[in-house]
Amino acid sequence: VYKRQIKGLAEVLSVSPSTVNRWKAGGLLDEATYQNGKYVLFDVYGVLEILRVSNRKNKYNVKN
C-alpha cells in the first residue's frame, strides 16, 4: 500500500494541503485514512478511487 501524509498526498494530487484537510474533515477520505496517534496517513490508491467515484457522482448529478 502506497501511503502518504497530508502534504505528500497534496503533492501527488496537485492540490493544496488545505484541500486535503477539507476533504478529510468532510469525511470524504475516511475509507483511505489511517491514523496512528498524531500521524495521519492516506492510502493514495484508495484516495484516487474515492475521488474517481466522487467525481463521477458529481458529474452526473449536477442540477442545471
Short mmCIF file of N, CA, C and O in Angstrom, two decimals:
data_model
loop_
_atom_site.label_atom_id
_atom_site.label_comp_id
_atom_site.label_asym_id
_atom_site.label_seq_id
_atom_site.Cartn_x
_atom_site.Cartn_y
_atom_site.Cartn_z
N VAL A 1 0.86 -1.18 0.00
CA VAL A 1 0.00 0.00 0.00
C VAL A 1 0.89 1.24 0.00
O VAL A 1 1.86 1.31 0.75
N TYR A 2 0.56 2.16 -0.83
CA TYR A 2 1.32 3.40 -1.01
C TYR A 2 0.70 4.47 -0.11
O TYR A 2 -0.39 4.95 -0.40
N LYS A 3 1.37 4.80 1.01
CA LYS A 3 0.79 5.71 1.99
C LYS A 3 1.56 7.02 2.02
O LYS A 3 2.77 7.05 1.87
N ARG A 4 0.82 8.09 2.25
CA ARG A 4 1.40 9.43 2.33
C ARG A 4 0.74 10.23 3.45
O ARG A 4 -0.41 9.98 3.79
N GLN A 5 1.46 11.23 3.95
CA GLN A 5 0.86 12.18 4.88
C GLN A 5 0.15 13.26 4.06
O GLN A 5 0.19 13.26 2.84
N ILE A 6 -0.48 14.19 4.75
CA ILE A 6 -1.31 15.21 4.08
C ILE A 6 -0.51 15.98 3.02
O ILE A 6 -0.95 16.10 1.88
N LYS A 7 0.66 16.48 3.39
CA LYS A 7 1.44 17.28 2.44
C LYS A 7 1.85 16.44 1.22
O LYS A 7 1.77 16.89 0.09
N GLY A 8 2.28 15.21 1.45
CA GLY A 8 2.69 14.33 0.36
C GLY A 8 1.53 13.97 -0.54
O GLY A 8 1.66 13.92 -1.76
N LEU A 9 0.37 13.71 0.06
CA LEU A 9 -0.82 13.41 -0.73
C LEU A 9 -1.22 14.61 -1.59
O LEU A 9 -1.55 14.46 -2.76
N ALA A 10 -1.14 15.80 -1.01
CA ALA A 10 -1.46 17.02 -1.75
C ALA A 10 -0.54 17.17 -2.96
O ALA A 10 -0.99 17.53 -4.04
N GLU A 11 0.74 16.87 -2.78
CA GLU A 11 1.69 16.97 -3.89
C GLU A 11 1.36 15.95 -4.98
O GLU A 11 1.39 16.29 -6.17
N VAL A 12 1.03 14.73 -4.59
CA VAL A 12 0.68 13.69 -5.56
C VAL A 12 -0.54 14.09 -6.37
O VAL A 12 -0.61 13.88 -7.58
N LEU A 13 -1.54 14.69 -5.70
CA LEU A 13 -2.79 15.06 -6.35
C LEU A 13 -2.77 16.44 -6.98
O LEU A 13 -3.74 16.85 -7.61
N SER A 14 -1.69 17.18 -6.79
CA SER A 14 -1.56 18.56 -7.30
C SER A 14 -2.66 19.47 -6.76
O SER A 14 -3.28 20.24 -7.50
N VAL A 15 -2.92 19.34 -5.46
CA VAL A 15 -3.85 20.23 -4.77
C VAL A 15 -3.13 20.76 -3.54
O VAL A 15 -2.04 20.31 -3.20
N SER A 16 -3.75 21.72 -2.86
CA SER A 16 -3.13 22.28 -1.66
C SER A 16 -3.41 21.37 -0.45
O SER A 16 -4.40 20.63 -0.43
N PRO A 17 -2.53 21.42 0.55
CA PRO A 17 -2.79 20.66 1.78
C PRO A 17 -4.12 21.04 2.43
O PRO A 17 -4.78 20.18 3.01
N SER A 18 -4.54 22.30 2.29
CA SER A 18 -5.83 22.70 2.87
C SER A 18 -7.00 21.99 2.17
O SER A 18 -8.01 21.68 2.80
N THR A 19 -6.85 21.70 0.89
CA THR A 19 -7.88 20.95 0.17
C THR A 19 -7.98 19.53 0.71
O THR A 19 -9.07 19.03 0.97
N VAL A 20 -6.84 18.89 0.94
CA VAL A 20 -6.83 17.55 1.52
C VAL A 20 -7.46 17.58 2.91
O VAL A 20 -8.26 16.72 3.26
N ASN A 21 -7.10 18.59 3.71
CA ASN A 21 -7.68 18.73 5.05
C ASN A 21 -9.19 18.90 4.97
O ASN A 21 -9.92 18.35 5.79
N ARG A 22 -9.68 19.66 4.02
CA ARG A 22 -11.13 19.88 3.86
C ARG A 22 -11.83 18.57 3.49
O ARG A 22 -12.88 18.25 4.04
N TRP A 23 -11.24 17.81 2.58
CA TRP A 23 -11.81 16.51 2.20
C TRP A 23 -11.84 15.58 3.40
O TRP A 23 -12.81 14.87 3.63
N LYS A 24 -10.74 15.58 4.18
CA LYS A 24 -10.65 14.72 5.36
C LYS A 24 -11.69 15.13 6.39
O LYS A 24 -12.40 14.28 6.94
N ALA A 25 -11.80 16.42 6.66
CA ALA A 25 -12.77 16.92 7.65
C ALA A 25 -14.20 16.63 7.23
O ALA A 25 -15.07 16.39 8.07
N GLY A 26 -14.45 16.62 5.94
CA GLY A 26 -15.79 16.34 5.42
C GLY A 26 -16.12 14.86 5.37
O GLY A 26 -17.22 14.47 5.01
N GLY A 27 -15.15 14.02 5.71
CA GLY A 27 -15.38 12.58 5.74
C GLY A 27 -15.20 11.88 4.41
O GLY A 27 -15.40 10.67 4.31
N LEU A 28 -14.81 12.61 3.39
CA LEU A 28 -14.67 12.02 2.06
C LEU A 28 -13.59 10.94 2.01
O LEU A 28 -13.73 9.94 1.33
N LEU A 29 -12.51 11.14 2.77
CA LEU A 29 -11.36 10.24 2.68
C LEU A 29 -11.30 9.21 3.80
O LEU A 29 -10.28 8.53 3.96
N ASP A 30 -12.37 9.05 4.56
CA ASP A 30 -12.36 8.16 5.73
C ASP A 30 -11.92 6.74 5.40
O ASP A 30 -11.17 6.13 6.16
N GLU A 31 -12.38 6.20 4.29
CA GLU A 31 -12.07 4.80 3.95
C GLU A 31 -10.60 4.59 3.60
O GLU A 31 -10.12 3.47 3.63
N ALA A 32 -9.89 5.66 3.27
CA ALA A 32 -8.48 5.54 2.87
C ALA A 32 -7.56 6.22 3.88
O ALA A 32 -6.40 6.50 3.57
N THR A 33 -8.06 6.49 5.09
CA THR A 33 -7.29 7.18 6.11
C THR A 33 -6.88 6.23 7.21
O THR A 33 -7.69 5.45 7.70
N TYR A 34 -5.61 6.31 7.60
CA TYR A 34 -5.09 5.53 8.71
C TYR A 34 -4.47 6.49 9.70
O TYR A 34 -3.66 7.32 9.32
N GLN A 35 -4.86 6.40 10.97
CA GLN A 35 -4.31 7.30 11.97
C GLN A 35 -3.63 6.47 13.05
O GLN A 35 -4.21 5.53 13.60
N ASN A 36 -2.39 6.82 13.34
CA ASN A 36 -1.62 6.18 14.40
C ASN A 36 -1.13 7.28 15.32
O ASN A 36 -0.12 7.92 15.03
N GLY A 37 -1.86 7.52 16.39
CA GLY A 37 -1.51 8.63 17.28
C GLY A 37 -1.72 9.95 16.56
O GLY A 37 -2.78 10.20 16.02
N LYS A 38 -0.67 10.76 16.51
CA LYS A 38 -0.80 12.06 15.84
C LYS A 38 -0.53 11.98 14.35
O LYS A 38 -0.72 12.95 13.62
N TYR A 39 -0.06 10.83 13.85
CA TYR A 39 0.25 10.68 12.43
C TYR A 39 -0.97 10.21 11.66
O TYR A 39 -1.62 9.25 12.02
N VAL A 40 -1.27 10.93 10.59
CA VAL A 40 -2.37 10.57 9.70
C VAL A 40 -1.77 10.20 8.36
O VAL A 40 -1.01 10.97 7.78
N LEU A 41 -2.08 9.00 7.90
CA LEU A 41 -1.59 8.53 6.61
C LEU A 41 -2.77 8.20 5.71
O LEU A 41 -3.84 7.82 6.19
N PHE A 42 -2.56 8.36 4.42
CA PHE A 42 -3.59 8.08 3.43
C PHE A 42 -3.10 7.03 2.46
O PHE A 42 -1.96 7.08 2.01
N ASP A 43 -3.97 6.09 2.11
CA ASP A 43 -3.71 5.13 1.05
C ASP A 43 -3.97 5.87 -0.26
O ASP A 43 -5.11 6.17 -0.59
N VAL A 44 -2.90 6.19 -0.97
CA VAL A 44 -3.01 7.02 -2.18
C VAL A 44 -3.93 6.37 -3.21
O VAL A 44 -4.78 7.04 -3.80
N TYR A 45 -3.79 5.07 -3.43
CA TYR A 45 -4.64 4.40 -4.42
C TYR A 45 -6.10 4.41 -3.98
O TYR A 45 -7.00 4.56 -4.80
N GLY A 46 -6.33 4.27 -2.68
CA GLY A 46 -7.69 4.35 -2.15
C GLY A 46 -8.28 5.73 -2.34
O GLY A 46 -9.45 5.88 -2.70
N VAL A 47 -7.47 6.76 -2.10
CA VAL A 47 -7.92 8.15 -2.29
C VAL A 47 -8.26 8.39 -3.75
O VAL A 47 -9.29 8.99 -4.07
N LEU A 48 -7.41 7.92 -4.65
CA LEU A 48 -7.67 8.11 -6.08
C LEU A 48 -8.99 7.45 -6.49
O LEU A 48 -9.77 8.02 -7.26
N GLU A 49 -9.26 6.27 -5.96
CA GLU A 49 -10.52 5.58 -6.27
C GLU A 49 -11.71 6.35 -5.70
O GLU A 49 -12.73 6.52 -6.38
N ILE A 50 -11.59 6.84 -4.47
CA ILE A 50 -12.67 7.63 -3.86
C ILE A 50 -12.95 8.87 -4.69
O ILE A 50 -14.11 9.20 -4.96
N LEU A 51 -11.91 9.57 -5.10
CA LEU A 51 -12.09 10.79 -5.89
C LEU A 51 -12.66 10.48 -7.27
O LEU A 51 -13.48 11.23 -7.79
N ARG A 52 -12.26 9.35 -7.85
CA ARG A 52 -12.80 8.97 -9.16
C ARG A 52 -14.30 8.73 -9.07
O ARG A 52 -15.07 9.25 -9.87
N VAL A 53 -14.71 7.97 -8.07
CA VAL A 53 -16.13 7.67 -7.89
C VAL A 53 -16.89 8.94 -7.52
O VAL A 53 -17.98 9.20 -8.03
N SER A 54 -16.32 9.76 -6.64
CA SER A 54 -16.95 11.01 -6.22
C SER A 54 -17.14 11.95 -7.41
O SER A 54 -18.20 12.57 -7.56
N ASN A 55 -16.13 12.03 -8.26
CA ASN A 55 -16.21 12.89 -9.44
C ASN A 55 -17.28 12.40 -10.40
O ASN A 55 -18.01 13.18 -10.98
N ARG A 56 -17.41 11.10 -10.55
CA ARG A 56 -18.43 10.54 -11.43
C ARG A 56 -19.81 10.89 -10.90
O ARG A 56 -20.69 11.26 -11.65
N LYS A 57 -20.01 10.76 -9.59
CA LYS A 57 -21.31 11.10 -8.99
C LYS A 57 -21.61 12.57 -9.20
O LYS A 57 -22.72 12.93 -9.57
N ASN A 58 -20.64 13.43 -8.94
CA ASN A 58 -20.86 14.86 -9.08
C ASN A 58 -21.14 15.25 -10.54
O ASN A 58 -21.96 16.10 -10.81
N LYS A 59 -20.43 14.61 -11.46
CA LYS A 59 -20.57 14.95 -12.88
C LYS A 59 -21.98 14.70 -13.38
O LYS A 59 -22.53 15.48 -14.13
N TYR A 60 -22.58 13.61 -12.95
CA TYR A 60 -23.89 13.24 -13.47
C TYR A 60 -25.06 13.69 -12.59
O TYR A 60 -26.20 13.55 -12.96
N ASN A 61 -24.75 14.23 -11.42
CA ASN A 61 -25.81 14.67 -10.51
C ASN A 61 -25.86 16.17 -10.34
O ASN A 61 -26.39 16.67 -9.37
N VAL A 62 -25.32 16.91 -11.29
CA VAL A 62 -25.33 18.36 -11.23
C VAL A 62 -26.70 18.88 -11.66
O VAL A 62 -27.23 18.46 -12.68
N LYS A 63 -27.25 19.78 -10.85
CA LYS A 63 -28.53 20.39 -11.22
C LYS A 63 -28.28 21.58 -12.12
O LYS A 63 -27.43 22.41 -11.85
N ASN A 64 -29.00 21.66 -13.20
CA ASN A 64 -28.83 22.76 -14.16
C ASN A 64 -29.87 23.82 -13.94
O ASN A 64 -30.97 23.64 -13.60
#
